[in-house]
Coordinates of C-alpha atoms in Angstrom, one line a residue:
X1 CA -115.3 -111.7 -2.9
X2 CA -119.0 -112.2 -2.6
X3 CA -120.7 -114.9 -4.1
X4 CA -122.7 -115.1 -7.1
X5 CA -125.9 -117.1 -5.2
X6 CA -126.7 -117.5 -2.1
X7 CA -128.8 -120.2 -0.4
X8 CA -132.2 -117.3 0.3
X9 CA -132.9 -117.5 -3.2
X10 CA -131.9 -120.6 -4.1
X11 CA -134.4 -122.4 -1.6
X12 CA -137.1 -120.0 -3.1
X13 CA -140.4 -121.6 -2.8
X14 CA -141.7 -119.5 -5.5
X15 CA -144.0 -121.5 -8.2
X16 CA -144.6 -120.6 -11.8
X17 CA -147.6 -120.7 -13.9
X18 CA -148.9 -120.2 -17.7
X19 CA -151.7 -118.0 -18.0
X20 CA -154.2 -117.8 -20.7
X21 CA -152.0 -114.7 -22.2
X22 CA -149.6 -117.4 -22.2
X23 CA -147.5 -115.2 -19.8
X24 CA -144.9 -116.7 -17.3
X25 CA -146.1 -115.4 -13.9
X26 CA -145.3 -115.9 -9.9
X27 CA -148.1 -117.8 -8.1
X28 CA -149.5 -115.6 -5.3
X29 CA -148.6 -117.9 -1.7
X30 CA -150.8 -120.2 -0.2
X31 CA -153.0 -118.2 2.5
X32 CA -152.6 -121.3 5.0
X33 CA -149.0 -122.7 6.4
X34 CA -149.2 -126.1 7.4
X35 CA -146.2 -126.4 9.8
X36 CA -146.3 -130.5 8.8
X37 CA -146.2 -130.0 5.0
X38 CA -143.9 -127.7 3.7
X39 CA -143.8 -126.3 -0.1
X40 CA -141.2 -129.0 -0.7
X41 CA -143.2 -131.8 0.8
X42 CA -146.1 -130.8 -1.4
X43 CA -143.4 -131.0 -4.8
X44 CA -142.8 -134.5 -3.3
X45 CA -147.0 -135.6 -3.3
X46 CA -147.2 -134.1 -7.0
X47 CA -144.1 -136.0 -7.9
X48 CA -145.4 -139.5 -6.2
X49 CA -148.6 -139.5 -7.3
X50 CA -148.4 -138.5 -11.1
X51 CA -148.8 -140.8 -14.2
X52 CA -145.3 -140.2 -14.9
X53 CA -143.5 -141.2 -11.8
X54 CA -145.8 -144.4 -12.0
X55 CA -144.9 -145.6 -15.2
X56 CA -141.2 -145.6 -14.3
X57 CA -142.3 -149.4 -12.8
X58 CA -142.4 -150.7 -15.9
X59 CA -139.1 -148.9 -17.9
X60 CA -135.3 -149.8 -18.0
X61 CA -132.8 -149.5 -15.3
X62 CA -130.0 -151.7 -17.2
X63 CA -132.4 -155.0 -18.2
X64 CA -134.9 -154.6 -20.5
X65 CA -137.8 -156.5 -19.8
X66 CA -136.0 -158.2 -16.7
X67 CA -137.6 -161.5 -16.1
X68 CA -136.5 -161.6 -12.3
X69 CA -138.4 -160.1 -10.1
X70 CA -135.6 -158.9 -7.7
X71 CA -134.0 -156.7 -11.1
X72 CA -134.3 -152.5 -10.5
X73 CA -136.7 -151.2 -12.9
X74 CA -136.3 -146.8 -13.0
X75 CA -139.3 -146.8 -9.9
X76 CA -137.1 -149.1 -7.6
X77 CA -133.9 -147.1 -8.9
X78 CA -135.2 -143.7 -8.6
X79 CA -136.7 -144.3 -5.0
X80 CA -133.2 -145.4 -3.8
X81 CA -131.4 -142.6 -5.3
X82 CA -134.2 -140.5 -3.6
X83 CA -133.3 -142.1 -0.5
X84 CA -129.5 -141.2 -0.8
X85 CA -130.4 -137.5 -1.7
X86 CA -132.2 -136.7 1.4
X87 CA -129.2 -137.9 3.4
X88 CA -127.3 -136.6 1.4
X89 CA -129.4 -133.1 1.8
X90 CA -130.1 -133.2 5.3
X91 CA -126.3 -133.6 5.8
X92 CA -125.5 -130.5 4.0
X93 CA -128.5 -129.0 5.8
X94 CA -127.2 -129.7 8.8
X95 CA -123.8 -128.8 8.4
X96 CA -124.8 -125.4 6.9
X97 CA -126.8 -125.0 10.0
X98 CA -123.9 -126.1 12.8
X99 CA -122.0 -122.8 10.4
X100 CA -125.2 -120.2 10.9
X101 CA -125.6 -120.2 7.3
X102 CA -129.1 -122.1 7.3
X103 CA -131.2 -119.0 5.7
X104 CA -134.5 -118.1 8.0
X105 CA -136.9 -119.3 6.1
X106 CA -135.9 -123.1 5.8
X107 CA -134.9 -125.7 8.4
X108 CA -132.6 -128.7 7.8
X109 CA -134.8 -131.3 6.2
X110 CA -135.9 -129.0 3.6
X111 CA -132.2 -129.4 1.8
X112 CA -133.3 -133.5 2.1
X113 CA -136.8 -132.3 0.9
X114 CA -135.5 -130.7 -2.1
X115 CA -132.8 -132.9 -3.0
X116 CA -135.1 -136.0 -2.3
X117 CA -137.8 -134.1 -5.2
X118 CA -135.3 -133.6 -8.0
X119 CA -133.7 -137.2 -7.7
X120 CA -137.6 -138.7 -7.3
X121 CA -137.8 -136.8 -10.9
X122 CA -134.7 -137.2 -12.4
X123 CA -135.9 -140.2 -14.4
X124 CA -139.8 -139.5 -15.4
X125 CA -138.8 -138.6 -18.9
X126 CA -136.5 -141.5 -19.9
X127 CA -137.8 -143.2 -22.9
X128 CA -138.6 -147.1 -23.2
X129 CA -134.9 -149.3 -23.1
X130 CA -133.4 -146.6 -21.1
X131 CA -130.7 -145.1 -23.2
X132 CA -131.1 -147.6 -25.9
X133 CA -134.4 -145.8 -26.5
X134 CA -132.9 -142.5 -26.7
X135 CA -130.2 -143.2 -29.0
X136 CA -133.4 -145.0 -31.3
X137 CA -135.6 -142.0 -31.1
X138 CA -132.3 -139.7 -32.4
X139 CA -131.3 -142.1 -34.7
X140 CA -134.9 -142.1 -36.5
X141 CA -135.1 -138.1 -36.9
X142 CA -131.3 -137.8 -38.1
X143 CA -131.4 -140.5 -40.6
X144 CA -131.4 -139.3 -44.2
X145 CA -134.6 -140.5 -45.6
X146 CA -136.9 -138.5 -42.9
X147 CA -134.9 -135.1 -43.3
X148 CA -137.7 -133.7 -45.4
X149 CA -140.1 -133.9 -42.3
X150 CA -137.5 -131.3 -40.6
X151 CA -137.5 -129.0 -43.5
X152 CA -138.7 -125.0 -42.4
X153 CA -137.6 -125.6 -38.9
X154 CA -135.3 -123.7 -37.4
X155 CA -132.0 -125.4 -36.7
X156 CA -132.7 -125.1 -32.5
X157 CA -135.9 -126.4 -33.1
X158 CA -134.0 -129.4 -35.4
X159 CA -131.8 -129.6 -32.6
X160 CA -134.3 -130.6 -30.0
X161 CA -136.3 -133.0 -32.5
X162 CA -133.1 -135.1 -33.6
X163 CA -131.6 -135.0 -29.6
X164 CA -134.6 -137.1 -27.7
X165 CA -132.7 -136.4 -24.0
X166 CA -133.8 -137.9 -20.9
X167 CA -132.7 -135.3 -19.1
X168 CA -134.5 -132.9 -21.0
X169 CA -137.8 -134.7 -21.0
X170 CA -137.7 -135.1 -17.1
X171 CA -137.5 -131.2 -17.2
X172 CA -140.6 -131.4 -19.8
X173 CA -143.1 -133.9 -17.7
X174 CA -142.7 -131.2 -14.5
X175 CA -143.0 -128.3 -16.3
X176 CA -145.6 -128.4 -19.2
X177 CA -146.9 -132.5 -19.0
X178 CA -148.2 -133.3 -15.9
X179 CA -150.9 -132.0 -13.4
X180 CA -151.5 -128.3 -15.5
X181 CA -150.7 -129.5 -19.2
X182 CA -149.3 -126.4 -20.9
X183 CA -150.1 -124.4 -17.9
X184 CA -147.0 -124.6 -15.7
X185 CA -147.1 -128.7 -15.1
X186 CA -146.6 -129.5 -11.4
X187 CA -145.5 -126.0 -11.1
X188 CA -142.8 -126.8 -8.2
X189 CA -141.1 -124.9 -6.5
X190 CA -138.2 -123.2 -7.8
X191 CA -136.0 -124.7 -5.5
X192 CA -136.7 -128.2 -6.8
X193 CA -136.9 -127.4 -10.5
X194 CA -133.1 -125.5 -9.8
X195 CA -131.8 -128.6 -8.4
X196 CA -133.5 -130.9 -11.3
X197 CA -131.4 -129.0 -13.6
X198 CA -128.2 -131.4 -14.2
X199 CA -127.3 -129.6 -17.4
X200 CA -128.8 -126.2 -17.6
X201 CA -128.3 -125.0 -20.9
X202 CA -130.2 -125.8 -24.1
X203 CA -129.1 -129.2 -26.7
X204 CA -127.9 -125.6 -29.4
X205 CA -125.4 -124.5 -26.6
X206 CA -122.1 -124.4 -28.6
X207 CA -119.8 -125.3 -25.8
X208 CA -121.9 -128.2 -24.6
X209 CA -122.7 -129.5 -28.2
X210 CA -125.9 -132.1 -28.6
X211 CA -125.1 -135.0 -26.4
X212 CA -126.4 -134.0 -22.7
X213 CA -128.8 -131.0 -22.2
X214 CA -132.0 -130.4 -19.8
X215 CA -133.9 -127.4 -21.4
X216 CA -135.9 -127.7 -25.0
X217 CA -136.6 -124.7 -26.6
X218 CA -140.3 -125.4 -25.5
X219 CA -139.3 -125.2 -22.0
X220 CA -136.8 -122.3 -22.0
X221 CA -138.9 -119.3 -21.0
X222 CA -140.3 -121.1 -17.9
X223 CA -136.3 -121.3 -17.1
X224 CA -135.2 -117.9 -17.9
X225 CA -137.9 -116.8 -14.8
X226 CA -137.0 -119.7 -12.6
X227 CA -133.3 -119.1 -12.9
X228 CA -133.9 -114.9 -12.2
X229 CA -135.9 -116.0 -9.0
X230 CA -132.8 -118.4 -8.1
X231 CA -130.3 -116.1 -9.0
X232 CA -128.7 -118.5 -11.2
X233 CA -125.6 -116.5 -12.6
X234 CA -125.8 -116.4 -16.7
X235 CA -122.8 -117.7 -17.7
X236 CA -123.7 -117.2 -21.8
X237 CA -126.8 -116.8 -23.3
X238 CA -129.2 -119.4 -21.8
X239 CA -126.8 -121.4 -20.1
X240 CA -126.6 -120.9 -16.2
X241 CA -124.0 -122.2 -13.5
X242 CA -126.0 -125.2 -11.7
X243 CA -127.9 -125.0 -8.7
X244 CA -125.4 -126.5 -6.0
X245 CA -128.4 -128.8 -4.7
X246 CA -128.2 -130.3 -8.3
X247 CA -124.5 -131.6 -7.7
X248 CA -126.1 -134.0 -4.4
X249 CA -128.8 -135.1 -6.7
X250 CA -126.2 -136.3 -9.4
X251 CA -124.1 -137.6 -6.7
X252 CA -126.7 -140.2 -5.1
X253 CA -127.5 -140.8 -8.8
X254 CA -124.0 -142.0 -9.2
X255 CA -124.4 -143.9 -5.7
X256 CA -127.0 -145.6 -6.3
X257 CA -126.4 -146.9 -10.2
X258 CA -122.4 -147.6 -9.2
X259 CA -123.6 -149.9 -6.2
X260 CA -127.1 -151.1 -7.2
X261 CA -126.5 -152.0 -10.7
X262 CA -124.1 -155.0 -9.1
X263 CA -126.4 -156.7 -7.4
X264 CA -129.0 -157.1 -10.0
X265 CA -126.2 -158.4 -11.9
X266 CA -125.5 -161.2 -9.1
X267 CA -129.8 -162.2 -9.1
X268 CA -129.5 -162.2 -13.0
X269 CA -126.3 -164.6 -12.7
X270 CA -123.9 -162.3 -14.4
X271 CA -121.4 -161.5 -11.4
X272 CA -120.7 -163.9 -8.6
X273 CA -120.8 -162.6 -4.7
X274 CA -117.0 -162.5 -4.2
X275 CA -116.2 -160.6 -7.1
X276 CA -118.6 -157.8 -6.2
X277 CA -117.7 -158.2 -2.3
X278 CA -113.8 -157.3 -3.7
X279 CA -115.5 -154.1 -5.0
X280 CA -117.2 -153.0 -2.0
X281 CA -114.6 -153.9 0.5
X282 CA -112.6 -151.0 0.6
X283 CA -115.8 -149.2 2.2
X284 CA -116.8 -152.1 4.5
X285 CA -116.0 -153.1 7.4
X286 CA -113.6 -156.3 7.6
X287 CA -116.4 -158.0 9.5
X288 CA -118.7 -158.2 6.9
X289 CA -117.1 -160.5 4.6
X290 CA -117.4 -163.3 7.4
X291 CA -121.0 -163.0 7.4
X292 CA -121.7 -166.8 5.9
X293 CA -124.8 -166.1 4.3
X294 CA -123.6 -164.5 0.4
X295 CA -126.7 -162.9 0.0
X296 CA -126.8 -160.9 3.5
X297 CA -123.3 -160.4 2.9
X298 CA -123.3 -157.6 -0.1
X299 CA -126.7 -156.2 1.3
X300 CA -124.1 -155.3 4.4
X301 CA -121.4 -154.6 2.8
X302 CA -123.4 -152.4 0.5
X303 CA -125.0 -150.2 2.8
X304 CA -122.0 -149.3 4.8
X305 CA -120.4 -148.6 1.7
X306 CA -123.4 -146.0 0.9
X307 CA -123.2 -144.7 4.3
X308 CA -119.6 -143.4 3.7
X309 CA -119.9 -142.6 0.4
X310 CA -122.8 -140.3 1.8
X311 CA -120.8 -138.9 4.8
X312 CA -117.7 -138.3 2.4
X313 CA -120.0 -136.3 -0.5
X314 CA -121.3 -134.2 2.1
X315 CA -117.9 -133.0 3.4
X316 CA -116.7 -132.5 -0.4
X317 CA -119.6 -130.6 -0.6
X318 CA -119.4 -128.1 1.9
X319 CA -115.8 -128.1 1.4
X320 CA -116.1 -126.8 -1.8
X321 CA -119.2 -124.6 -1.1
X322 CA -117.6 -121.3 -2.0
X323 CA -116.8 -122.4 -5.5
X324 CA -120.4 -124.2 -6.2
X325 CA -122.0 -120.7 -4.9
X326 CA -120.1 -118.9 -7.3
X327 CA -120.9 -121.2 -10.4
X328 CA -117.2 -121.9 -10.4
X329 CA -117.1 -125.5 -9.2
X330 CA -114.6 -127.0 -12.3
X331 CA -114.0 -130.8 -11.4
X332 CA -117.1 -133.0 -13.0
X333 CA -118.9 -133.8 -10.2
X334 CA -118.2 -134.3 -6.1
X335 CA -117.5 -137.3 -6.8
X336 CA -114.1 -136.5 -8.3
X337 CA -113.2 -134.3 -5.3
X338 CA -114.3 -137.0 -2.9
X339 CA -111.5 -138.9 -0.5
X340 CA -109.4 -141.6 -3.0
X341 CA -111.0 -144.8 -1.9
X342 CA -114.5 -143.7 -1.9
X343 CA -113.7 -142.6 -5.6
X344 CA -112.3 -145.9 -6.5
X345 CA -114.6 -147.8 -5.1
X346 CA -117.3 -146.3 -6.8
X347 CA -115.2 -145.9 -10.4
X348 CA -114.3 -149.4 -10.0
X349 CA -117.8 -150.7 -9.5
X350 CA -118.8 -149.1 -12.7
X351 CA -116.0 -150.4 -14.6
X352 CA -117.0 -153.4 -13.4
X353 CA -121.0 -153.0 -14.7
X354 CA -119.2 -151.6 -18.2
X355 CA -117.2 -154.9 -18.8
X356 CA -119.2 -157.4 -17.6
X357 CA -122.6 -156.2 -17.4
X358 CA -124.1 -153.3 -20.1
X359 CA -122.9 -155.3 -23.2
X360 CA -123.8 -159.0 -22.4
X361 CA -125.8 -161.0 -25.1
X362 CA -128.9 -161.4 -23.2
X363 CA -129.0 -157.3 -22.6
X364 CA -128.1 -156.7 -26.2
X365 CA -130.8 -158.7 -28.0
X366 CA -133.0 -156.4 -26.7
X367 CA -131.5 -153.1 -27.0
X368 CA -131.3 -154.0 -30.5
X369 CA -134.9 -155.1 -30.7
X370 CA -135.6 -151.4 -29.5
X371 CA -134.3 -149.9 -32.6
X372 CA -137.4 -151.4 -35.0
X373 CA -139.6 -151.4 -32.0
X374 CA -139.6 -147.4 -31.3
X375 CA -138.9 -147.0 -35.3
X376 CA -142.0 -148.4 -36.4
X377 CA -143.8 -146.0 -33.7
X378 CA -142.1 -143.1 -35.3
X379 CA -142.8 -144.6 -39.1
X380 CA -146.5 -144.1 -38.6
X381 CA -146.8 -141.1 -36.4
X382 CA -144.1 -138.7 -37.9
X383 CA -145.7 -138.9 -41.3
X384 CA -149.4 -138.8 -40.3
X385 CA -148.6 -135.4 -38.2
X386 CA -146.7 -133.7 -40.9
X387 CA -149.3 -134.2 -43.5
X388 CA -151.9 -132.8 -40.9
X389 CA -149.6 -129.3 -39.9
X390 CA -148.5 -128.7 -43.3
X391 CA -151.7 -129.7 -45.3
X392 CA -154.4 -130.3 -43.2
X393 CA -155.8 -133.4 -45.6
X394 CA -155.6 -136.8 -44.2
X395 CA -156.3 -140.1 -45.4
X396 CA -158.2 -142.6 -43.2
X397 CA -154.8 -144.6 -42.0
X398 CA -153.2 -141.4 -41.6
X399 CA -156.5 -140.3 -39.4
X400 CA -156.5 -143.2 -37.2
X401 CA -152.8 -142.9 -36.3
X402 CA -153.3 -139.4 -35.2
X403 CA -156.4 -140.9 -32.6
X404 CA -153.3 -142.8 -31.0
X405 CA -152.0 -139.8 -29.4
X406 CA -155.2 -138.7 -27.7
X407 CA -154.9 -137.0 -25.4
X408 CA -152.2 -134.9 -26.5
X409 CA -154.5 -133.6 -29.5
X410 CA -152.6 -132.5 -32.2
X411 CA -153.7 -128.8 -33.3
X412 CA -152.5 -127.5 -36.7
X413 CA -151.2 -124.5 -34.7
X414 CA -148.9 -126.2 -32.6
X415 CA -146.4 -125.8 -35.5
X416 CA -144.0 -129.0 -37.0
X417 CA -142.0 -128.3 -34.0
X418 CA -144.5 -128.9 -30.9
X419 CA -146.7 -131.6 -32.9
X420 CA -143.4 -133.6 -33.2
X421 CA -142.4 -132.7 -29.4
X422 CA -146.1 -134.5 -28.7
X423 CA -145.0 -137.4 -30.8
X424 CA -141.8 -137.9 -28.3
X425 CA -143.5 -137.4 -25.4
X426 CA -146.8 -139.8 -26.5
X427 CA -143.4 -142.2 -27.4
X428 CA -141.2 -141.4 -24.8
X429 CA -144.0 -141.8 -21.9
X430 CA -144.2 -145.4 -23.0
X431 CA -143.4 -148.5 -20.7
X432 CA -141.5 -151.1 -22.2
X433 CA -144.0 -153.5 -22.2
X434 CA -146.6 -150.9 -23.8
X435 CA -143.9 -150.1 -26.6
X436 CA -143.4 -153.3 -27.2
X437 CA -147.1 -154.3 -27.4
X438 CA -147.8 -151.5 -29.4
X439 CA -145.4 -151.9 -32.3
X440 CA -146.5 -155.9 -32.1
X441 CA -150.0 -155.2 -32.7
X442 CA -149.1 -152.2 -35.3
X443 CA -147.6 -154.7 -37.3
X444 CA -150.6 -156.9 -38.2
X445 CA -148.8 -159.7 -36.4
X446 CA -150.9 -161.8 -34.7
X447 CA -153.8 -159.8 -35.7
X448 CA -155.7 -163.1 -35.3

């Protein structure tokens, strides 16, 4: 049987922009071809140098507001899983290549390229407090006393405003935030945007419910032409089989956060050496645990246990590469098909971060503190905006609270729907430290 996609169109290098008709068009190529930056290397410059990537310095891995300076922020953590995904890329690239089934217009490092862009993105539109922030931001539009700000939207549109999703918002800085604002974003290539796309379907799916989604209702036309130009197969309306790049991308993510996430918890004193050296030792070598310093010993223990986690993802991978191109890949992830002790190592490492890590005290004073923080945001933008959209009369407190999300002007055309998607993003964009700051000073604390 012949498959549904094929690797041609997926690596398209095709970019999309938003004309002043507000049309969804095909940018014309670039007349000059620089043999020594490719389309995907320039995805990876407007990735690296926007305000978006930078901020991710100062949000949430697993500690908010980490006091040690060794502790991953989302910068150090997406860079690492960046890291993994090009291996992880040029490994399938290379093995798809050994086969003759590299397509003409690409070479080998251009599956690391592409992989490396999506899992450099991945995170850009993860709130303050990491998922803590999310589940705030939800919990603010669902709770009963601010339903009448939802009233005369339409239930998708409800959908998106009550389901603040990192995933989502990554999708949303790329494609209408950053670079061109409303104009096509970064406009990537397709390619990159395809393997970005962890969950392609929208948060009003009815098989996938509200939980994990990566496409807004303000985002789905730009998808509906990237996922033609991809050949993306349509599984129901508006929800496509995944780009098979995406599955490498969530597979160094899970890398990377499994592994990584340990060690912080050894500099913040949480876990001790030999506990996490039992974890990694089925993927070490029995000479590493006889290395005397404990420090030097996890760093080497931990990067031979990433090397083999790589080389055994990349076999699952092309072992499984008929299924992915025809959208019907059915386990999770590759990591579930992956050799037994890579997937217990891994599984056990996170079980390990679930137990001893995510729920102690000194994390869960601030998670909780993230509720009131992010709710006091919301308390004096939501209400400001809807009074502006629906009646156009402000008072003076009401005026000055709409200045704070300069530059993303509220206009009364935008609609309840996109002046409240402005609010997310002008909240969601923020650091930790700016969130907090802000709701401080909001408060008339310390005014003095």
């Amino acid at each position: 049987m012949a498959t549904l996609m094929n690797w041609t169109q997926l690596m398209s290098t095709t970019r999309f922009q938003i004309n002043e008709q507000r049309d969804i068009v095909a940018m014309s190529p670039s007349v000059s071809h620089d043999a020594y930056r490719t389309p995907f290397h320039v995805d990876y410059d407007r990735l690296v140098f926007s305000h978006a990537f930078r901020r991710l310095g100062r949000k949430t891995q697993v500690h908010p507001l980490a006091k040690n300076d060794h502790t991953h922020n989302r910068l150090t953590h997406s860079v690492e899983v960046a890291s993994v995904g090009r291996s992880l890329g040029r490994k399938v690239g290379g093995m798809l290549a050994a086969n003759q089934r590299l397509p003409a217009h690409t070479q080998v490092d251009d599956f690391g390229m592409v992989v490396q862009v999506a899992c450099l993105a991945h995170d850009v539109g993860n709130p303050p407090f990491g998922h803590t922030g999310e589940d705030a931001l939800r919990q603010w539009f669902r709770d009963a006393a601010h339903q009448k700000y939802l009233q005369n939207l339409s239930r998708e549109h409800i959908n998106d405003i009550q389901t603040y999703e990192g995933n989502a918002h990554s999708l949303r800085q790329v494609a209408s935030l950053e670079m061109y604002a409303e104009q096509g974003g970064m406009r990537l290539t397709a390619a990159s945007i395809g393997a970005l796309l962890k969950y392609p379907w929208t948060s009003s799916h009815p098989d996938y419910g509200r939980r994990k989604f990566n496409i807004y209702q303000a985002e789905l036309p730009y998808i509906r032409h990237i996922a033609h130009d991809l050949g993306l197969p349509e599984k129901q309306g508006d929800c496509w089989a995944r780009h098979p790049l995406s599955y490498l991308m969530e597979a160094a993510d899970d890398i990377c956060y499994a592994l990584m996430d340990l060690e912080d918890a050894i500099d913040l004193e949480l876990l001790d050496y030999e506990t996490v050296s039992d974890v990694l030792a089925p993927l070490a070598k029995p000479e590493h645990r006889q290395v005397s310093n404990p420090r030097d010993k996890i760093a080497m223990m931990r990067g031979y246990a990433i090397g083999q986690a790589i080389e055994s993802i990349a076999h699952t991978f092309i072992q499984h590469e008929t299924d992915l191109l025809n959208g019907e890949f059915c386990e999770k992830d590759l990591l579930s098909c992956a050799p037994t002790h890579v997937q217990e190592t891994l599984n056990n490492a996170k079980n390990l971060a679930r137990e001893r890590v995510f729920r102690h005290r000194s994390k869960l004073m601030y998670e909780l503190a993230a509720f009131p923080c992010l709710g006091s945001l919301l308390d004096l933008l939501v209400p400001s905006v809807h009074e502006y959209v629906v009646s156009g009369c402000l008072n003076v407190h009401q005026s000055l609270a709409l200045e704070l999300l300069n530059p993303a002007e509220i206009k009364r055309e935008d609609g309840l729907y996109l002046a409240y998607m402005k609010v997310l993003d002008y909240v969601g964009g923020m650091t930790d430290n700016y969130a907090a700051k802000t709701a401080r000073e909001l408060s008339g604390v310390n005014i003095l």
